[in-house]
Rosetta silent file (secondary structure, phi, psi, omega in degrees, C-alpha in Angstrom):
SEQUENCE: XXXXXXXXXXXXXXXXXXXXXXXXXXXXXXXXXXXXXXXXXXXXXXXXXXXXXXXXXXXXXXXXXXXXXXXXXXXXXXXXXXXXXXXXXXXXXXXXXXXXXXXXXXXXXXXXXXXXXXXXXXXXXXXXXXXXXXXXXXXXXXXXXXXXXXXXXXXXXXXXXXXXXXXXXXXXXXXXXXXXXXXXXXXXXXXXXXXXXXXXXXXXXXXXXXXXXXXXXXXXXXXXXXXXXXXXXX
SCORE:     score description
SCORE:     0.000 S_00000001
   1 L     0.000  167.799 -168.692    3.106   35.841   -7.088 S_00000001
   2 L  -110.605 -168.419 -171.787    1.763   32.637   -6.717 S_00000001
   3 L  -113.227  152.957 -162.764    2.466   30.374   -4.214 S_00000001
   4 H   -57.735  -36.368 -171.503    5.066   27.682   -4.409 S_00000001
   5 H   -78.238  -30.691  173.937    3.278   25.291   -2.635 S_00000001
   6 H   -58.855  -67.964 -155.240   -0.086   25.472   -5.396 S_00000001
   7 H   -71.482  -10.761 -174.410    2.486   25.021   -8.244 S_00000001
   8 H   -77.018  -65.654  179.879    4.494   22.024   -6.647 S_00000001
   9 H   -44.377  -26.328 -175.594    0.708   19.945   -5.821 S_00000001
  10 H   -72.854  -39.089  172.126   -0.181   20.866   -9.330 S_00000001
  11 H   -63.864  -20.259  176.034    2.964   18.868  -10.553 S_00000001
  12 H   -90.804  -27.055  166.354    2.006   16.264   -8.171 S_00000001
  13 H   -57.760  -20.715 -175.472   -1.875   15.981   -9.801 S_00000001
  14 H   -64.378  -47.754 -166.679    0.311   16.039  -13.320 S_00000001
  15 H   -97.262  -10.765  164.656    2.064   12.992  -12.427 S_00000001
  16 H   -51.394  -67.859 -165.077   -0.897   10.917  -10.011 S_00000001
  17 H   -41.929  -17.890  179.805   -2.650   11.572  -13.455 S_00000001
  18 H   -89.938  -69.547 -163.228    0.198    9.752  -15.877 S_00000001
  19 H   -40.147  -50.274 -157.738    0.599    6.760  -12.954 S_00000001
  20 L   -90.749   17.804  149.761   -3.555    6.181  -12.526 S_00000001
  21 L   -75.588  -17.802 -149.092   -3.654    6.425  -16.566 S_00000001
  22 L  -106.767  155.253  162.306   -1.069    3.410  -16.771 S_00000001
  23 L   -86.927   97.515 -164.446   -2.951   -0.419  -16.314 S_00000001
  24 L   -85.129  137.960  176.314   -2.735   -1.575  -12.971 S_00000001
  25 L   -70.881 -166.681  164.368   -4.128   -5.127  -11.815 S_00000001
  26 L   -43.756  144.529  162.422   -7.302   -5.336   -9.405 S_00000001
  27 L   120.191  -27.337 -156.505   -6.680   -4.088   -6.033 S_00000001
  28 H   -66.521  -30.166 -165.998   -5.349   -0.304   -7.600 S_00000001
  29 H   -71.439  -72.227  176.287   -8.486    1.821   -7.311 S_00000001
  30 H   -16.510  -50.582 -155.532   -8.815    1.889   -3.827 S_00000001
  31 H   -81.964  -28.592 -169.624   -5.434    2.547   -3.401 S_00000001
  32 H   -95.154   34.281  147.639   -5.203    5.693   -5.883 S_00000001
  33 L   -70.133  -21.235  173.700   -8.323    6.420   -4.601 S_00000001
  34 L   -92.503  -48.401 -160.748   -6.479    6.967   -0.816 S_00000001
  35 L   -86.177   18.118  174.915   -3.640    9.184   -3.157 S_00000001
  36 L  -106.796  -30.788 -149.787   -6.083   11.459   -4.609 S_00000001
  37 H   -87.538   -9.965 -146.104   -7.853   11.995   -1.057 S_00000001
  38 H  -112.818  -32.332  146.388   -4.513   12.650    0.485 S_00000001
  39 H   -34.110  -63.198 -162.663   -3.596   15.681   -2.313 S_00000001
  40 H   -55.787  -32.276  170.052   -6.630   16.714   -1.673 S_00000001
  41 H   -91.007  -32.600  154.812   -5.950   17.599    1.619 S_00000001
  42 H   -36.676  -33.752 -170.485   -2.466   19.067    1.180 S_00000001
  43 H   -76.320  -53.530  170.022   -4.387   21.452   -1.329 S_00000001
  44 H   -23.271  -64.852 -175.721   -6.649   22.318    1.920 S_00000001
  45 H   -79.878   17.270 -173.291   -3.709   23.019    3.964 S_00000001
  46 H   -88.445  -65.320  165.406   -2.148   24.965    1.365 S_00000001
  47 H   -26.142  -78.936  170.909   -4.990   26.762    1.295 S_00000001
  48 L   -40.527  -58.908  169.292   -4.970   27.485    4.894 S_00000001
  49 L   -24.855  146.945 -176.825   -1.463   28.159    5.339 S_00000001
  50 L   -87.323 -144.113 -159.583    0.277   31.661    5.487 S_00000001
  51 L  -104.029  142.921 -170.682    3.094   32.733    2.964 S_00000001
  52 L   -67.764  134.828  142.419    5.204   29.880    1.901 S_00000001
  53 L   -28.661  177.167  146.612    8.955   29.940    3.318 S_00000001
  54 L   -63.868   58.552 -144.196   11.676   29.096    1.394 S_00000001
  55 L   -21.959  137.450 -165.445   11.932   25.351   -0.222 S_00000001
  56 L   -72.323  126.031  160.176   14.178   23.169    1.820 S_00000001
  57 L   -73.166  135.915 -177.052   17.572   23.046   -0.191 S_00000001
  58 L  -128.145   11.791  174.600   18.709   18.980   -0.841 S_00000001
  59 H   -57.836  -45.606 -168.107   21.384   20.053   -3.139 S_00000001
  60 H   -95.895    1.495  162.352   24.416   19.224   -0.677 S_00000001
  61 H   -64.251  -81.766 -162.042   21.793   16.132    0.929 S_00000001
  62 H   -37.445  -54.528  171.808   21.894   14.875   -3.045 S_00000001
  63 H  -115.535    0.741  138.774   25.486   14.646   -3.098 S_00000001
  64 H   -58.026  -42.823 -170.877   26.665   13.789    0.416 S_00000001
  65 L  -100.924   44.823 -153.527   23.862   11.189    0.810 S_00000001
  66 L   -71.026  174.215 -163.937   22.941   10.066   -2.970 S_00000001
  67 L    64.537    9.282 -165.140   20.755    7.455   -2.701 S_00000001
  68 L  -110.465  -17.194 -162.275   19.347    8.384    0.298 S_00000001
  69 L   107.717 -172.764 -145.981   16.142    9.632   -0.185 S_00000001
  70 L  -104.518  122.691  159.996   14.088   12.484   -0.586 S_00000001
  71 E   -82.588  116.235  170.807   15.241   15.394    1.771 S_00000001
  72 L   -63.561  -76.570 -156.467   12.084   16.294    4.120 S_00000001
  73 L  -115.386  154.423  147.007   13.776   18.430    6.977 S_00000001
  74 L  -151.673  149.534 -161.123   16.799   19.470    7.504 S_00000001
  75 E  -166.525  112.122 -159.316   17.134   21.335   11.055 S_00000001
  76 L   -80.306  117.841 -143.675   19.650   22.288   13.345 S_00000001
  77 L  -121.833  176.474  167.652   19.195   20.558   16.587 S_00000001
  78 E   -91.948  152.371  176.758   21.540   19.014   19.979 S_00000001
  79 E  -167.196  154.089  153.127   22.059   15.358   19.598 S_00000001
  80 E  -141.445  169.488 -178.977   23.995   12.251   21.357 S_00000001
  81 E  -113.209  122.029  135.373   24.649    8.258   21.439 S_00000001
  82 L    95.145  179.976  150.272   23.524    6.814   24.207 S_00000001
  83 L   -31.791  -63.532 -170.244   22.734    8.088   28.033 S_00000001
  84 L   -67.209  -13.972 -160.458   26.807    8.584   28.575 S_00000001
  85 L  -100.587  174.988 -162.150   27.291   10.324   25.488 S_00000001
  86 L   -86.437  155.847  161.429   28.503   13.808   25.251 S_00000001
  87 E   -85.946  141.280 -177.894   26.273   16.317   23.616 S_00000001
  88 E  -128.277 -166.548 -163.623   26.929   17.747   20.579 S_00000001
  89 E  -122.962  126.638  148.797   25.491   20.903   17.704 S_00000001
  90 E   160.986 -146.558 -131.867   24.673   20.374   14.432 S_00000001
  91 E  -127.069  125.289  175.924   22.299   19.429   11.738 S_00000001
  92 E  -117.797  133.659  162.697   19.626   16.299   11.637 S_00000001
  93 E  -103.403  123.404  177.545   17.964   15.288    8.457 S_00000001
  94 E  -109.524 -178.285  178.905   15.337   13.570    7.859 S_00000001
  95 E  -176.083  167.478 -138.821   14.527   12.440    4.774 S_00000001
  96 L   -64.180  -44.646  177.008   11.969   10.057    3.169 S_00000001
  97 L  -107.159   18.747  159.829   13.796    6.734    4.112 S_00000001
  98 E   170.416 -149.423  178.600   15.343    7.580    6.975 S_00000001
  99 E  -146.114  137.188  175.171   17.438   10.290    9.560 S_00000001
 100 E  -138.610  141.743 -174.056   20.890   10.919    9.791 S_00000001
 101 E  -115.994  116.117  158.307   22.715   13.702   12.282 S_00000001
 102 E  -129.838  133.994  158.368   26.351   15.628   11.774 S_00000001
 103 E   -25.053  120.822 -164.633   28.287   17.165   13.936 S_00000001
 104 L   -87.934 -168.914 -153.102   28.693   20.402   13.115 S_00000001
 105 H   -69.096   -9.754 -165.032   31.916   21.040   10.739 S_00000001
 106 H   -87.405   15.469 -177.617   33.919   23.700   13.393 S_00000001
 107 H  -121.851    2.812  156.615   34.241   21.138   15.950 S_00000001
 108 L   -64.177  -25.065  158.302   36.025   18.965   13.518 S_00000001
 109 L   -81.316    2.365 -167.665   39.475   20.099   14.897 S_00000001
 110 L   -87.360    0.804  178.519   38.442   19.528   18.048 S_00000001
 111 L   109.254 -124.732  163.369   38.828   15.824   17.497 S_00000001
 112 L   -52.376  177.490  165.656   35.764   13.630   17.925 S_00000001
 113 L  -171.848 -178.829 -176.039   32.627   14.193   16.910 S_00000001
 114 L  -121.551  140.201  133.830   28.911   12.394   15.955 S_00000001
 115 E  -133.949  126.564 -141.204   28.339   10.999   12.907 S_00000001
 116 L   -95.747  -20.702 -151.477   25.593    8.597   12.385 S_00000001
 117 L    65.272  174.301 -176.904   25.285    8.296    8.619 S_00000001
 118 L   -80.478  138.131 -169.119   21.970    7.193    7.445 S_00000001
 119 E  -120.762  117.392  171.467   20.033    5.236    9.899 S_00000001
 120 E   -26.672  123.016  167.893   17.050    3.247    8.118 S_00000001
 121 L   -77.898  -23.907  159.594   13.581    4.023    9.806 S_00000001
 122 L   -45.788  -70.545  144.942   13.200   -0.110    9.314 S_00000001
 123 L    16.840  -42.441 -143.016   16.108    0.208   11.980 S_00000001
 124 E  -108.379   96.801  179.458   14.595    2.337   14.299 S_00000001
 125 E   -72.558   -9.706 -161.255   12.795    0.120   17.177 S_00000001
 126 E   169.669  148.030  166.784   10.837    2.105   19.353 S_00000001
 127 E  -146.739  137.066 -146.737   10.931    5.687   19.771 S_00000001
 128 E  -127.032  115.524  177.326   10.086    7.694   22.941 S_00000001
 129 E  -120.792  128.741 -178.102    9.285   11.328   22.820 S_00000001
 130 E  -120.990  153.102 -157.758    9.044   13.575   25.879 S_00000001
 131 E  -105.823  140.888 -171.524    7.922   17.321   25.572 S_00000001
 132 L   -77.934  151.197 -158.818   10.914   19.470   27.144 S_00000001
 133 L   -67.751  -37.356  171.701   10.327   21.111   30.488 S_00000001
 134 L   -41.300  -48.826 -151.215    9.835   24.451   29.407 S_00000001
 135 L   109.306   -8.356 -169.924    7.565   23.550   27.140 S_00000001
 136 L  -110.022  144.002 -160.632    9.311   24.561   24.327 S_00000001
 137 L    52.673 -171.065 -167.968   10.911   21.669   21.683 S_00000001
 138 E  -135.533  144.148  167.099   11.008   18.198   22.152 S_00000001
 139 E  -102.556  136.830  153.176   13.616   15.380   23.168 S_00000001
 140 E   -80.912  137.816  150.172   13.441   12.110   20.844 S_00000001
 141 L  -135.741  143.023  179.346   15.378    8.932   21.759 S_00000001
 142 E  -129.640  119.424  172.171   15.453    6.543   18.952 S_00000001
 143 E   -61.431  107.937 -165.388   16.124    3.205   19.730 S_00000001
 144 E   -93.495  175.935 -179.342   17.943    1.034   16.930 S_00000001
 145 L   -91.922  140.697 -160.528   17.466   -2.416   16.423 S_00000001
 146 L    23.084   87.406  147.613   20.093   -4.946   18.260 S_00000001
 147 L    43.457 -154.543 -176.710   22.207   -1.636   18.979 S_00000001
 148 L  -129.981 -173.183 -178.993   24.968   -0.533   16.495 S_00000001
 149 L   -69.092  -16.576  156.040   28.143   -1.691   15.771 S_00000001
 150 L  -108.501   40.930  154.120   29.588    0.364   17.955 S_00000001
 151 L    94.498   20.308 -150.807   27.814   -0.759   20.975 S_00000001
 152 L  -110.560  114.280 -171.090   25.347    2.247   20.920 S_00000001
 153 L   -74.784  -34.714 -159.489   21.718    1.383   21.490 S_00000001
 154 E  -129.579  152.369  174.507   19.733    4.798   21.122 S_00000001
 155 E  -102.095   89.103  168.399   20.234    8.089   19.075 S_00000001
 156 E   -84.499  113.220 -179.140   18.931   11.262   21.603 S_00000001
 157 E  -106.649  167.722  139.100   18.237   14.660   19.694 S_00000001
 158 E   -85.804  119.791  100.084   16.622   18.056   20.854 S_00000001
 159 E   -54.704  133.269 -164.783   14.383   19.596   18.955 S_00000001
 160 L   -86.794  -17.582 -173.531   13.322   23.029   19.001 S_00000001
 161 L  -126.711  139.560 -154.224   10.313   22.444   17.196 S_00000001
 162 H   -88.803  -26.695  174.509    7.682   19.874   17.843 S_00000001
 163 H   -45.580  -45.129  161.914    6.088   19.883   14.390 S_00000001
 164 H   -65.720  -29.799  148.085    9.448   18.444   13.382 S_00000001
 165 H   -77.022  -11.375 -174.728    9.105   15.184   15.546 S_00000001
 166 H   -91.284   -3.465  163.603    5.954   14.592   14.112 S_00000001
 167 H   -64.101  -52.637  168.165    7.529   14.318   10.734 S_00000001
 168 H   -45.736  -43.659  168.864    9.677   11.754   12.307 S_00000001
 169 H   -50.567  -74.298 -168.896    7.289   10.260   14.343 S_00000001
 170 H   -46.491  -75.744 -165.561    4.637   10.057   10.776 S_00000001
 171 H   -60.315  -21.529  175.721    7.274    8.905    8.629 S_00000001
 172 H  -106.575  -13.255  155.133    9.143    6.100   10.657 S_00000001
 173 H   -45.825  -66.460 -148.074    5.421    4.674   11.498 S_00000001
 174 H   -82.023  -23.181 -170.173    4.987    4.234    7.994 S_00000001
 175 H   -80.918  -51.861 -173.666    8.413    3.307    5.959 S_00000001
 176 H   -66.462   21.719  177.946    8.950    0.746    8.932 S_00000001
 177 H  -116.646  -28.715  177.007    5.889   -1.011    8.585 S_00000001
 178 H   -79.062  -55.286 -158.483    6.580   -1.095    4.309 S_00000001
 179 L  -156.342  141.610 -163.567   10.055   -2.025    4.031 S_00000001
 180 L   -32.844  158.099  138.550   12.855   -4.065    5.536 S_00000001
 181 L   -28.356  140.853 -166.312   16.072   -2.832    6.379 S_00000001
 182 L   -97.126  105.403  164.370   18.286   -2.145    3.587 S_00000001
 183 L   -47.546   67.839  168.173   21.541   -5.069    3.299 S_00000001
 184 L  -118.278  159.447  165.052   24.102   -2.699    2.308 S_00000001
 185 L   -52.247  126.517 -179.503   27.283   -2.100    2.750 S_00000001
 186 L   -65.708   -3.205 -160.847   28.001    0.583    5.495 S_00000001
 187 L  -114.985  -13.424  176.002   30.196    2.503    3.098 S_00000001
 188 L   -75.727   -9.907 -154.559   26.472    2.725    0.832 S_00000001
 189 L  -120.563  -12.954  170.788   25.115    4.687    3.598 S_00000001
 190 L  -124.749  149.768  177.107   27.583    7.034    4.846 S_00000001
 191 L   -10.610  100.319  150.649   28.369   10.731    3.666 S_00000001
 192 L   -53.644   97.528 -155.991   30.552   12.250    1.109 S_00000001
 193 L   -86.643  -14.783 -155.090   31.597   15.114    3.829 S_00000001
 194 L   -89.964  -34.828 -161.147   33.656   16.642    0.968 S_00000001
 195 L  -116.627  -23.531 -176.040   30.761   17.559   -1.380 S_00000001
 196 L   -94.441 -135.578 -119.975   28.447   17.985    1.958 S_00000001
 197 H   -31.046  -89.018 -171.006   30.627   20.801    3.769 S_00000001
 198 H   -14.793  -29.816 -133.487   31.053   22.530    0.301 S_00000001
 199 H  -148.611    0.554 -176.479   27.706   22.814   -0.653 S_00000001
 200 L   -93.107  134.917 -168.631   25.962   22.796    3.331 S_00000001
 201 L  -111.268    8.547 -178.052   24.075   26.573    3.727 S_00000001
 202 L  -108.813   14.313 -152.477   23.194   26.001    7.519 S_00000001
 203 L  -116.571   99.571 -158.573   26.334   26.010    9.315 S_00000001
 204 L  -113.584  160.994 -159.997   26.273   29.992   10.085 S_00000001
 205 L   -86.200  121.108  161.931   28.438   32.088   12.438 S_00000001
 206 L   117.870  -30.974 -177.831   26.419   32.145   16.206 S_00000001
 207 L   -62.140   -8.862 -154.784   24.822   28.729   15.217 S_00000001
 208 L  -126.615  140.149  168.687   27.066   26.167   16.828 S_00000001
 209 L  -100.466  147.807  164.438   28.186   25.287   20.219 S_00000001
 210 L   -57.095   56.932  171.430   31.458   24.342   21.663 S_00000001
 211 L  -143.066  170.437 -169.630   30.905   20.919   22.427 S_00000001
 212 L  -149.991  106.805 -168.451   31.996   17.775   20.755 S_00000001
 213 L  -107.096  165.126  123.118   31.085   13.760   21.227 S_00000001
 214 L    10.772   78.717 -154.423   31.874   10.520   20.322 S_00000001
 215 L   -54.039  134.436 -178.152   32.328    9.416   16.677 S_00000001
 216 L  -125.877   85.094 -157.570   29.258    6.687   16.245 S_00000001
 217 L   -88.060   68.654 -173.609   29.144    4.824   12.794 S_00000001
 218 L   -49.176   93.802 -164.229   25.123    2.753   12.727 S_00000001
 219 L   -71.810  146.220  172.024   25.255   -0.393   10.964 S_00000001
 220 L   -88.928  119.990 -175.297   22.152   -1.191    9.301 S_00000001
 221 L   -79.296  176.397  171.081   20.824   -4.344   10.934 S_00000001
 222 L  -129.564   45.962  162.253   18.516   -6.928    8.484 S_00000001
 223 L  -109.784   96.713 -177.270   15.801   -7.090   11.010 S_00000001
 224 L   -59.221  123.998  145.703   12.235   -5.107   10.243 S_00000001
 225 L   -71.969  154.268  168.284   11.324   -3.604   13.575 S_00000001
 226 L   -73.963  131.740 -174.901    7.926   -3.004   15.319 S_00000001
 227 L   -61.977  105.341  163.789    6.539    0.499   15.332 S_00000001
 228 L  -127.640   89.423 -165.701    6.665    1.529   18.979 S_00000001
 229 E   -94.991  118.651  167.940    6.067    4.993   20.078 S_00000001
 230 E   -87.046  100.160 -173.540    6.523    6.248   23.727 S_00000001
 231 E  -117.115  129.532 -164.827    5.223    9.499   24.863 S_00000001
 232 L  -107.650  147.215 -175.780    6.159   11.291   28.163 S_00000001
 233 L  -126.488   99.084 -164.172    4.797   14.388   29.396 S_00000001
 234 L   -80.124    0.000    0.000    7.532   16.117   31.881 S_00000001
């Protein structure tokens, strides 16, 4: 069989080839001249690569989040608001314009719980990553810009896998240096939970711990922040 990952890049040379076909003013070649070089190396590491996984499902991203972006990751991790907050299990997503973390669904009777909705990588002020003592995953803290609405300055996850902060890491360098914060409404930005528990495949029996935090809703501020990445070595 072939591999998934060949036949996806081939769909993405189909469509660079309709876009750098269309007439663009001065300034263009250079740039798809950068998006051709940048295939090119995905085809490399393609190449390289062992037998493809299993394509991340965004079906129950697509209609909890619509409008949200492109699901990247989705990955189930530890997470809290603030120093003081309690930790809690469940699922963080990133996704092309930004990361959002829920609690997972069995600790919903238990009363609170975190949910951030989507938080903007334009948002995101500084981010500090320290490698976990063991050695194995990584802690994040992501610092939001002028806190949130509910008084909560920083978002702290675990990750198990480090490859998985550097999507975060890659991806909030780059959206926050193109574009602003989004002016929306906080109700454009948070979850249909109704259509996401239906349709969410990761929240499996043995996956989840018995803990529970602090409901946290993260207003999108209309401030661009500066890219600042901190990295600690324990």
């Amino acid at each position: 069989a072939s591999d998934p990952r060949s036949a996806a890049i081939d769909d993405l040379l189909e469509a660079y080839g309709r876009v750098a076909s269309q007439p663009f003013p001065d300034g263009a070649a250079p740039i798809f001249a950068r998006v051709r070089k940048e295939v090119a190396a995905l085809e490399a590491l393609a190449a390289r690569a062992g037998p493809a996984g299993p394509p991340q499902d965004s079906r129950g991203w697509a209609r909890a989040y619509p409008a949200c972006g492109v699901l990247l990751r989705q990955r189930l991790c530890a997470a809290r608001a603030g120093a003081g907050g309690k930790e809690c299990s469940g699922s963080l997503f990133i996704s092309d314009m930004g990361v959002a973390f829920e609690c997972d669904r069995g600790h919903e009777s238990g009363g609170e719980q975190l949910r951030t909705g989507l938080v903007r990588w334009a948002d995101i002020a500084a981010l500090e990553r320290k490698d976990a003592p063991d050695g194995h995953g990584v802690h994040l803290t992501l610092s939001l810009v002028n806190g949130a609405r509910a008084g909560i300055s920083n978002l702290r996850v675990q990750l198990g896998v480090a490859e998985d902060a550097d999507w975060i890491e890659d991806f909030w360098r780059l959206r926050a240096e193109l574009f602003p914060p989004a002016e929306a409404d906080d109700a454009d930005v948070q979850p249909d939970l109704t259509t996401f528990w239906s349709t969410r495949s990761l929240n499996q029996p043995g996956q989840t711990m018995p803990v529970v935090a602090t409901p946290v809703l993260l207003k999108q501020i209309s401030h661009p922040a500066s890219p600042k990445v901190h990295r600690t070595l324990s």
